[in-house]
Short mmCIF file of C-alpha atoms in Angstrom, two decimals:
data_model
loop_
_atom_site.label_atom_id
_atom_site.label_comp_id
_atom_site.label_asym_id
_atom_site.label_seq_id
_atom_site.Cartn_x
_atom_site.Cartn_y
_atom_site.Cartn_z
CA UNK W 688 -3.77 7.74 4.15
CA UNK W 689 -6.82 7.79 2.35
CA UNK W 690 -9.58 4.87 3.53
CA UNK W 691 -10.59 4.29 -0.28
CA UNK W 692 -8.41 2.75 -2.78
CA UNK W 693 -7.74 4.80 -5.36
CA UNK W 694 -7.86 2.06 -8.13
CA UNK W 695 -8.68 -1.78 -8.27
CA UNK W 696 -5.62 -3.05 -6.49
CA UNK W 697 -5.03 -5.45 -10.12
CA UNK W 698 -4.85 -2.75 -12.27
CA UNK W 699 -1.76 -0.57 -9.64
CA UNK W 700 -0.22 -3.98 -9.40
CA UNK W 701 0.17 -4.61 -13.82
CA UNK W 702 0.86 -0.28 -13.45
CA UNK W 703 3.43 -0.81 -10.99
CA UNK W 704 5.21 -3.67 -13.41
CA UNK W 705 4.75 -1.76 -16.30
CA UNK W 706 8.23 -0.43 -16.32
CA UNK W 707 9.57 2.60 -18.44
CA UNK W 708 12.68 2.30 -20.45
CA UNK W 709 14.60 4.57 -19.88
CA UNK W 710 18.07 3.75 -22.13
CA UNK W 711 20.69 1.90 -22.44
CA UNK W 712 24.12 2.55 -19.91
CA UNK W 713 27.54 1.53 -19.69
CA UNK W 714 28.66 -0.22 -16.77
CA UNK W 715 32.78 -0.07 -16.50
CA UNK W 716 34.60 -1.49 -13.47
CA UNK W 717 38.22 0.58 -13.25
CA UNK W 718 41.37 -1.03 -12.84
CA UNK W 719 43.14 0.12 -9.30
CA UNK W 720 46.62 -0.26 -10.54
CA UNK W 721 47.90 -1.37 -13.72
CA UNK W 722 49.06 -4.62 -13.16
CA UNK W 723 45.50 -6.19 -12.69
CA UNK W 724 44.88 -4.96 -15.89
CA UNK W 725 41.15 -4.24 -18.18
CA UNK W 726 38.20 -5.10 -15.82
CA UNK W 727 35.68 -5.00 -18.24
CA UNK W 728 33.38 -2.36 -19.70
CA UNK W 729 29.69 -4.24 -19.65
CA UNK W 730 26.47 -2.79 -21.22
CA UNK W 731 23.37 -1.97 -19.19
CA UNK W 732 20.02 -1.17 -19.81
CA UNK W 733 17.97 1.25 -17.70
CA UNK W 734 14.05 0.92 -16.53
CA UNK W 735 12.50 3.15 -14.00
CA UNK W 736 9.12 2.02 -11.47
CA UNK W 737 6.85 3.67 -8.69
CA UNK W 738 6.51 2.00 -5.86
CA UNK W 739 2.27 0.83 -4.02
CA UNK W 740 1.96 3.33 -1.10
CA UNK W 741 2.65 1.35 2.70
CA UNK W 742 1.07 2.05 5.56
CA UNK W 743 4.97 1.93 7.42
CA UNK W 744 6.51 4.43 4.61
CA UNK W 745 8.96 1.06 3.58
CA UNK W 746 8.96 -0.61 0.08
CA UNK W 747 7.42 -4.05 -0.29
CA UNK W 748 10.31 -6.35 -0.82
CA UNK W 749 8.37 -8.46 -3.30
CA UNK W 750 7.30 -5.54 -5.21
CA UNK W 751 10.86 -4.98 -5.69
CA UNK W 752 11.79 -8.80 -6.52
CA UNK W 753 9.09 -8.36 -9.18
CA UNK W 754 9.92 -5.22 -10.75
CA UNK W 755 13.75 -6.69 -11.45
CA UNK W 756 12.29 -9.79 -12.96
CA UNK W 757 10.18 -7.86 -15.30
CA UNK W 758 13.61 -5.53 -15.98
CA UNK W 759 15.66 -8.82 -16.43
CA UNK W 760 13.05 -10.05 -19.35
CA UNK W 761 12.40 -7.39 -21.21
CA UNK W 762 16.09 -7.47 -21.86
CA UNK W 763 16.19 -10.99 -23.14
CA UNK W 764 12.79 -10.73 -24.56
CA UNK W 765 14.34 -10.58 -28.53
CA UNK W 766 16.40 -13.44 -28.10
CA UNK W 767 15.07 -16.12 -30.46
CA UNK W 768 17.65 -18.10 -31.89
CA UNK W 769 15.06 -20.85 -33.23
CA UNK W 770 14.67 -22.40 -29.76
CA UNK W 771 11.75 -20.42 -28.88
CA UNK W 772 12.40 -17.65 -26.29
CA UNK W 773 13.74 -17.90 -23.23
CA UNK W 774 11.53 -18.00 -19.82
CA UNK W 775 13.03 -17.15 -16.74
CA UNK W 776 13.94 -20.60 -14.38
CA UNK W 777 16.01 -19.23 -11.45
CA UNK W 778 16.39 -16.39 -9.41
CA UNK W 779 18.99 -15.15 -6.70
CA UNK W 780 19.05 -11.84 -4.43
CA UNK W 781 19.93 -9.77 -1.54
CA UNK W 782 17.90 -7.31 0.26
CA UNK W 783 20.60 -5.02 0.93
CA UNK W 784 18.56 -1.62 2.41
CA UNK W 785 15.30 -0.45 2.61
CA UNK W 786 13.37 1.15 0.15
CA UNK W 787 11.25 4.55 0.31
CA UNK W 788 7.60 4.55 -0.99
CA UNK W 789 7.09 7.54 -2.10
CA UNK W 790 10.08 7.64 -4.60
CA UNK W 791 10.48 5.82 -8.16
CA UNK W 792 13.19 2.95 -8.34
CA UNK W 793 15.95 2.66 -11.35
CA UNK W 794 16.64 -0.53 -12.52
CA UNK W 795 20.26 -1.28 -13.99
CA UNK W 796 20.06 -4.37 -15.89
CA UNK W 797 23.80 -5.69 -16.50
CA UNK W 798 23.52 -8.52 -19.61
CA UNK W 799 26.07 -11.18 -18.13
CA UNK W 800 25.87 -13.59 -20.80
CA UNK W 801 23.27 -15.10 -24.20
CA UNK W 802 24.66 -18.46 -24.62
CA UNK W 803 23.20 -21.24 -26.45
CA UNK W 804 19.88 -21.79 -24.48
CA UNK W 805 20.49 -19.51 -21.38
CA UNK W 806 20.82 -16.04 -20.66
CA UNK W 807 22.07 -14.19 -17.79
CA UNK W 808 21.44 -11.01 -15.98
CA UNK W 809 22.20 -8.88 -13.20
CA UNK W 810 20.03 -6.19 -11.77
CA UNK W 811 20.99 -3.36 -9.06
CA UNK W 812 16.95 -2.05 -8.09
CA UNK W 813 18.71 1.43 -7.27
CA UNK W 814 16.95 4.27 -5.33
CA UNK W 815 18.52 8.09 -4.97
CA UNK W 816 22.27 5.94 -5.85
CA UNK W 817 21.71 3.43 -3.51
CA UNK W 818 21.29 -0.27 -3.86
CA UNK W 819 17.94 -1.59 -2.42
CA UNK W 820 18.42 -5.39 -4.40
CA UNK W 821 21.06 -6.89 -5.97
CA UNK W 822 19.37 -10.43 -7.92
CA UNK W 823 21.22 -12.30 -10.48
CA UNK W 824 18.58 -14.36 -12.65
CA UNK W 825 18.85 -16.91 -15.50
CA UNK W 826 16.22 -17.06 -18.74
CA UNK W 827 16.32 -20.65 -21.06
CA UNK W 828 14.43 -21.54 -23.69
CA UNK W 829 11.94 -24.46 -23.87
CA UNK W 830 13.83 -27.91 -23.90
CA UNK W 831 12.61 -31.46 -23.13
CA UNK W 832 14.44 -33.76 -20.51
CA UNK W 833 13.70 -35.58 -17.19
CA UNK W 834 10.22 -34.88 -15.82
CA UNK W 835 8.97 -35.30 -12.14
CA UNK W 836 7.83 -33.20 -9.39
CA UNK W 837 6.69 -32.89 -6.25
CA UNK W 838 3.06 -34.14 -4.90
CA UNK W 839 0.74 -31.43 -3.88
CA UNK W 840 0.12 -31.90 -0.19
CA UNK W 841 -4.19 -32.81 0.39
CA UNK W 842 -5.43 -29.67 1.86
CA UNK W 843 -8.65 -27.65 2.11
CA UNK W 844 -9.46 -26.05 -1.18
CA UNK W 845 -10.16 -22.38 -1.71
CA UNK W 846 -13.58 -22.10 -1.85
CA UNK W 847 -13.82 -24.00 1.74
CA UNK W 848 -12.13 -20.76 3.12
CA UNK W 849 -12.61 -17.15 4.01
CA UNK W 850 -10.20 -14.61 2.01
CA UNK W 851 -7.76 -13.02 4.70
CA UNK W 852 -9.44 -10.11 3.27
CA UNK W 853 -12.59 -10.72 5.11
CA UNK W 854 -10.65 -11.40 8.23
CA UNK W 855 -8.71 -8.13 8.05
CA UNK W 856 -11.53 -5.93 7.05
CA UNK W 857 -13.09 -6.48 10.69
CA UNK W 858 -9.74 -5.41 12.50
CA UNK W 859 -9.87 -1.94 13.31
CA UNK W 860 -6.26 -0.92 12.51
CA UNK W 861 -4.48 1.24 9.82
CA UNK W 862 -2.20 -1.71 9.06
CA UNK W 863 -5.20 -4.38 8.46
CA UNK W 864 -7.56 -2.73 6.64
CA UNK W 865 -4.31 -1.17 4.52
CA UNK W 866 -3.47 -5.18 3.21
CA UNK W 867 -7.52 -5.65 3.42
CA UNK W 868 -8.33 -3.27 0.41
CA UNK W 869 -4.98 -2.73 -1.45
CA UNK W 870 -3.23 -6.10 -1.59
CA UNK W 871 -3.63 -7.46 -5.58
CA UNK W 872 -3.25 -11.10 -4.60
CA UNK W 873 -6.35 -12.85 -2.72
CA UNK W 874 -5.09 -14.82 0.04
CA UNK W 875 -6.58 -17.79 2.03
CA UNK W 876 -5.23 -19.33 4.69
CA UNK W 877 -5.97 -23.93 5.18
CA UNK W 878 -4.72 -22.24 9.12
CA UNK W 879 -5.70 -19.22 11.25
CA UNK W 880 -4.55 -16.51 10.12
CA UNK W 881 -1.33 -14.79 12.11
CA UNK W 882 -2.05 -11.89 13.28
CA UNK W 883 -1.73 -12.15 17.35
CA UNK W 884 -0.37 -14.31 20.30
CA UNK W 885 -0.97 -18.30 19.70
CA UNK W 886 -0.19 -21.45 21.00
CA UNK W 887 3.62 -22.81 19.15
CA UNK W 888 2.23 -25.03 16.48
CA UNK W 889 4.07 -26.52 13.29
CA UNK W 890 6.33 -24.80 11.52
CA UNK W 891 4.57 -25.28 8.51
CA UNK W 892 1.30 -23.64 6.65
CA UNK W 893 -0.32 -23.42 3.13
CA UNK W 894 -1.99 -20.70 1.85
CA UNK W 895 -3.81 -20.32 -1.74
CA UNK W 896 -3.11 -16.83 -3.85
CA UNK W 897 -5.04 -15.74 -6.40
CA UNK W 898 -5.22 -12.30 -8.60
CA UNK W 899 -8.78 -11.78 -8.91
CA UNK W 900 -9.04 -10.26 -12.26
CA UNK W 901 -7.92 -11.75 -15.93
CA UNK W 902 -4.19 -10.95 -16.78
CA UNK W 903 -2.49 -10.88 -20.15
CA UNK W 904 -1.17 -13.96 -21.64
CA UNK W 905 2.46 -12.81 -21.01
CA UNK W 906 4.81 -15.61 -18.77
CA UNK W 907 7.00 -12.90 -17.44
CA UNK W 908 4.18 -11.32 -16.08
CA UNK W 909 2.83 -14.61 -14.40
CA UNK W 910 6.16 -14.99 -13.40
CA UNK W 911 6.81 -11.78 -11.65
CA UNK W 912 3.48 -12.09 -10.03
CA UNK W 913 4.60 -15.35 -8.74
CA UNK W 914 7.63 -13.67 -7.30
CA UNK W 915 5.57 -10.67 -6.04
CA UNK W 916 3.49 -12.77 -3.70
CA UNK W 917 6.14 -15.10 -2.75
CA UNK W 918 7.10 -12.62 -0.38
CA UNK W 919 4.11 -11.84 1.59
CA UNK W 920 4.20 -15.12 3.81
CA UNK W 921 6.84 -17.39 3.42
CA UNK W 922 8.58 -16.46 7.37
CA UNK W 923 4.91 -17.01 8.88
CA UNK W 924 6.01 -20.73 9.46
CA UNK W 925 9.34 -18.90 12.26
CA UNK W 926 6.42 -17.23 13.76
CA UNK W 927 4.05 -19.97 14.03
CA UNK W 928 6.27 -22.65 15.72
CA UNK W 929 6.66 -19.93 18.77
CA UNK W 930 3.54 -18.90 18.75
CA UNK W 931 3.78 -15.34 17.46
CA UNK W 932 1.52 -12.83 15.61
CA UNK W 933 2.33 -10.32 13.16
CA UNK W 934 0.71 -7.88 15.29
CA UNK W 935 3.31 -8.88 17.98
CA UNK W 936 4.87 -5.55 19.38
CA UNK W 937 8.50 -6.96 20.01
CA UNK W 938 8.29 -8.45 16.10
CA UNK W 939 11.33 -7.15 13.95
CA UNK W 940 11.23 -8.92 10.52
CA UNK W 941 12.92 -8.19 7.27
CA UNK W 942 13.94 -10.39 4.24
CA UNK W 943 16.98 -10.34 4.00
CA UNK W 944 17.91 -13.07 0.80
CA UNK W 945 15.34 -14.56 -2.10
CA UNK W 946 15.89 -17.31 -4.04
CA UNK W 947 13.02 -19.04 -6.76
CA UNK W 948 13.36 -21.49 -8.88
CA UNK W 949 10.42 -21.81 -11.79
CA UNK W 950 9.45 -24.94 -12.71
CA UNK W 951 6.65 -24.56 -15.05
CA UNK W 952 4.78 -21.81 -16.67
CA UNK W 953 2.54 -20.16 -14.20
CA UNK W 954 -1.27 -18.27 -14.14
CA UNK W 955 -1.54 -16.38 -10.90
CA UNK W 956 -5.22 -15.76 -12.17
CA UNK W 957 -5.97 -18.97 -11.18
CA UNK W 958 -5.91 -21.03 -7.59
CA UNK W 959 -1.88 -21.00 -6.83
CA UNK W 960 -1.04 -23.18 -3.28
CA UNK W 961 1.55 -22.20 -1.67
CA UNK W 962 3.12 -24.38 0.53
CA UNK W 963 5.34 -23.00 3.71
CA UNK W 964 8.06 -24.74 5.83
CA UNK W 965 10.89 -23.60 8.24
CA UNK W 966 13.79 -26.10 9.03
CA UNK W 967 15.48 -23.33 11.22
CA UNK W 968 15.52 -20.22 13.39
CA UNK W 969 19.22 -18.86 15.28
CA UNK W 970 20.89 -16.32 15.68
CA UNK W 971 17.85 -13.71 14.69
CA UNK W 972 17.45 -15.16 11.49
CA UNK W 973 14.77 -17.34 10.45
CA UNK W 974 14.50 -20.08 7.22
CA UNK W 975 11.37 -20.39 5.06
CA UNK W 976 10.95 -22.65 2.32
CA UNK W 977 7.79 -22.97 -0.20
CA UNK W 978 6.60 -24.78 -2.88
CA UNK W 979 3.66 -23.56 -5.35
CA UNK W 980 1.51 -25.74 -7.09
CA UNK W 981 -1.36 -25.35 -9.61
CA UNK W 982 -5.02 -26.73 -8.73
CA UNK W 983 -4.71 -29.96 -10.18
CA UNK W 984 -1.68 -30.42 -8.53
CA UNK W 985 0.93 -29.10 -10.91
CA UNK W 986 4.40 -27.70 -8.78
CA UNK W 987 5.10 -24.42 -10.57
CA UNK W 988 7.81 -23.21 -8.48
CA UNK W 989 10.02 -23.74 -5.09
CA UNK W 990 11.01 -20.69 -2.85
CA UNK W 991 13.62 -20.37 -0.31
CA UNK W 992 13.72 -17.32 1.99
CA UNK W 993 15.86 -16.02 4.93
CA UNK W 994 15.14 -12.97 7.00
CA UNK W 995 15.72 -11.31 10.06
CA UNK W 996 13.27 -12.43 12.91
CA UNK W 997 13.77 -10.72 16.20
CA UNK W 998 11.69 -9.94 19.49
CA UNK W 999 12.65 -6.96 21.27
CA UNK W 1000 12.65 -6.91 24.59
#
């Protein structure tokens, strides 16, 4: 792996969500005997997507999450019934295997349903006929209602702390100065960063994000974005109330399920906290929670997370 990045980590991030269309499918599940009858025939939509190079050969799981909610909105992206269009609000999936690197990811986008003032989708993130991510999502248009949200928790603000890029570009290892020079998102720990043995604390951090470059005025960019580096931290909180480090050699972690719910329209060029919590950790699985809020103390969006979390003996 080469020490220098070939381009500004911004610009592979918008290439890597910059999906190409590839047509549109037909998705038809058989009947196994007559009696249950039709199944359904269901139309699809196709989009294909390279994956950022990893130092461990694996694809990110966020990049992944991203890349279907990109898929998901271009399909719902004409719908404009006089409501305005519809913003995604709610996502559900499954890390089902891993992904390889090196190879390009299909997309199958399966339109469930365009009602009123929600639409529906499925999409199967597919690699060499395999399922990597199944994620069912939901778009709505713009509607007024009940209003209220969450208070922004009073923590250190961004410029009072050093980018975990600094911190990583003093570790001599292939794996820090990898996230240290190719990671898109600018993060910035309010505690010390993970990375070896500590003392159990909390279960609990927060952690502003931040692309460092201008981005388009496009919400389902923001919002995949949002989705993108909602992945990166969110099981640090397991870790931290035993006292582990990322750079642990018994760790074994892997999401496993992703859920998001977005609030409000979101600009990941600008300050994003992200608030952490874990409830629970059994049976090798550990629960994260987050919340992300704007600046001024805006939420945006809630995330809940469970993955694997194992030490090997």
């Amino acid at each position: 792996m080469s020490d220098a990045p070939l381009t500004d980590p911004a610009d592979d991030l918008l290439d890597v969500l910059d999906l190409t269309y590839e047509g549109s499918t037909t998705i038809q599940v058989a009947s196994p005997t007559e009696a249950t009858g039709d199944l359904g025939v269901y139309g699809g939509e196709v989009f294909t997507g390279r994956s950022q190079p990893q130092p461990h050969g694996r694809v990110f799981g966020g990049q992944v999450l991203a890349q279907c909610v990109v898929a998901a909105g271009r399909t719902v992206a004409g719908i404009d019934d006089g409501g305005g269009r519809r913003h995604i609000h709610s996502l559900h999936g499954y890390f089902l295997r891993p992904g390889d690197a090196s190879k390009e990811i299909q997309f199958v986008v399966e339109g469930m349903r365009d009602g009123g003032s929600f639409s529906a989708r499925r999409v199967h993130a597919t690699q060499e006929g395999r399922i990597l991510l199944s994620l069912i999502t939901s778009f709505q248009e713009e509607s007024g209602g009940l209003e209220h949200h969450l208070d922004m928790p009073d923590v250190p603000g961004p410029e009072e702390l050093r980018s975990d890029r600094e911190i990583l570009e003093q570790i001599d290892h292939p794996v820090a100065r990898h996230f240290a020079r190719y990671r898109a998102v600018d993060l910035r720990h309010t505690e010390r960063l993970l990375l070896g043995p500590a003392e159990p604390g909390p279960a609990a951090q927060s952690v502003w994000m931040r692309v460092e470059k201008d981005l388009p005025d496009d919400d389902l960019l923001h919002a995949a974005i949002l989705a993108y580096a909602s992945d990166y931290v969110l099981l640090e909180p397991v870790l931290r109330t035993h006292g582990v480090g990322w750079g642990d050699p018994r760790l074994r972690a892997a999401s496993l399920d992703h859920a998001m719910w977005f609030h409000r329209p979101a600009r990941v060029d600008e300050w994003v906290l992200y608030t952490q919590s874990s409830p629970s950790a059994q049976s090798g699985r550990g629960l994260g929670l987050g919340h992300m809020f704007t600046a001024d103390g805006t939420l945006l969006a809630t995330v809940g997370q469970e993955g694997m979390v194992r030490l090997k003996a």
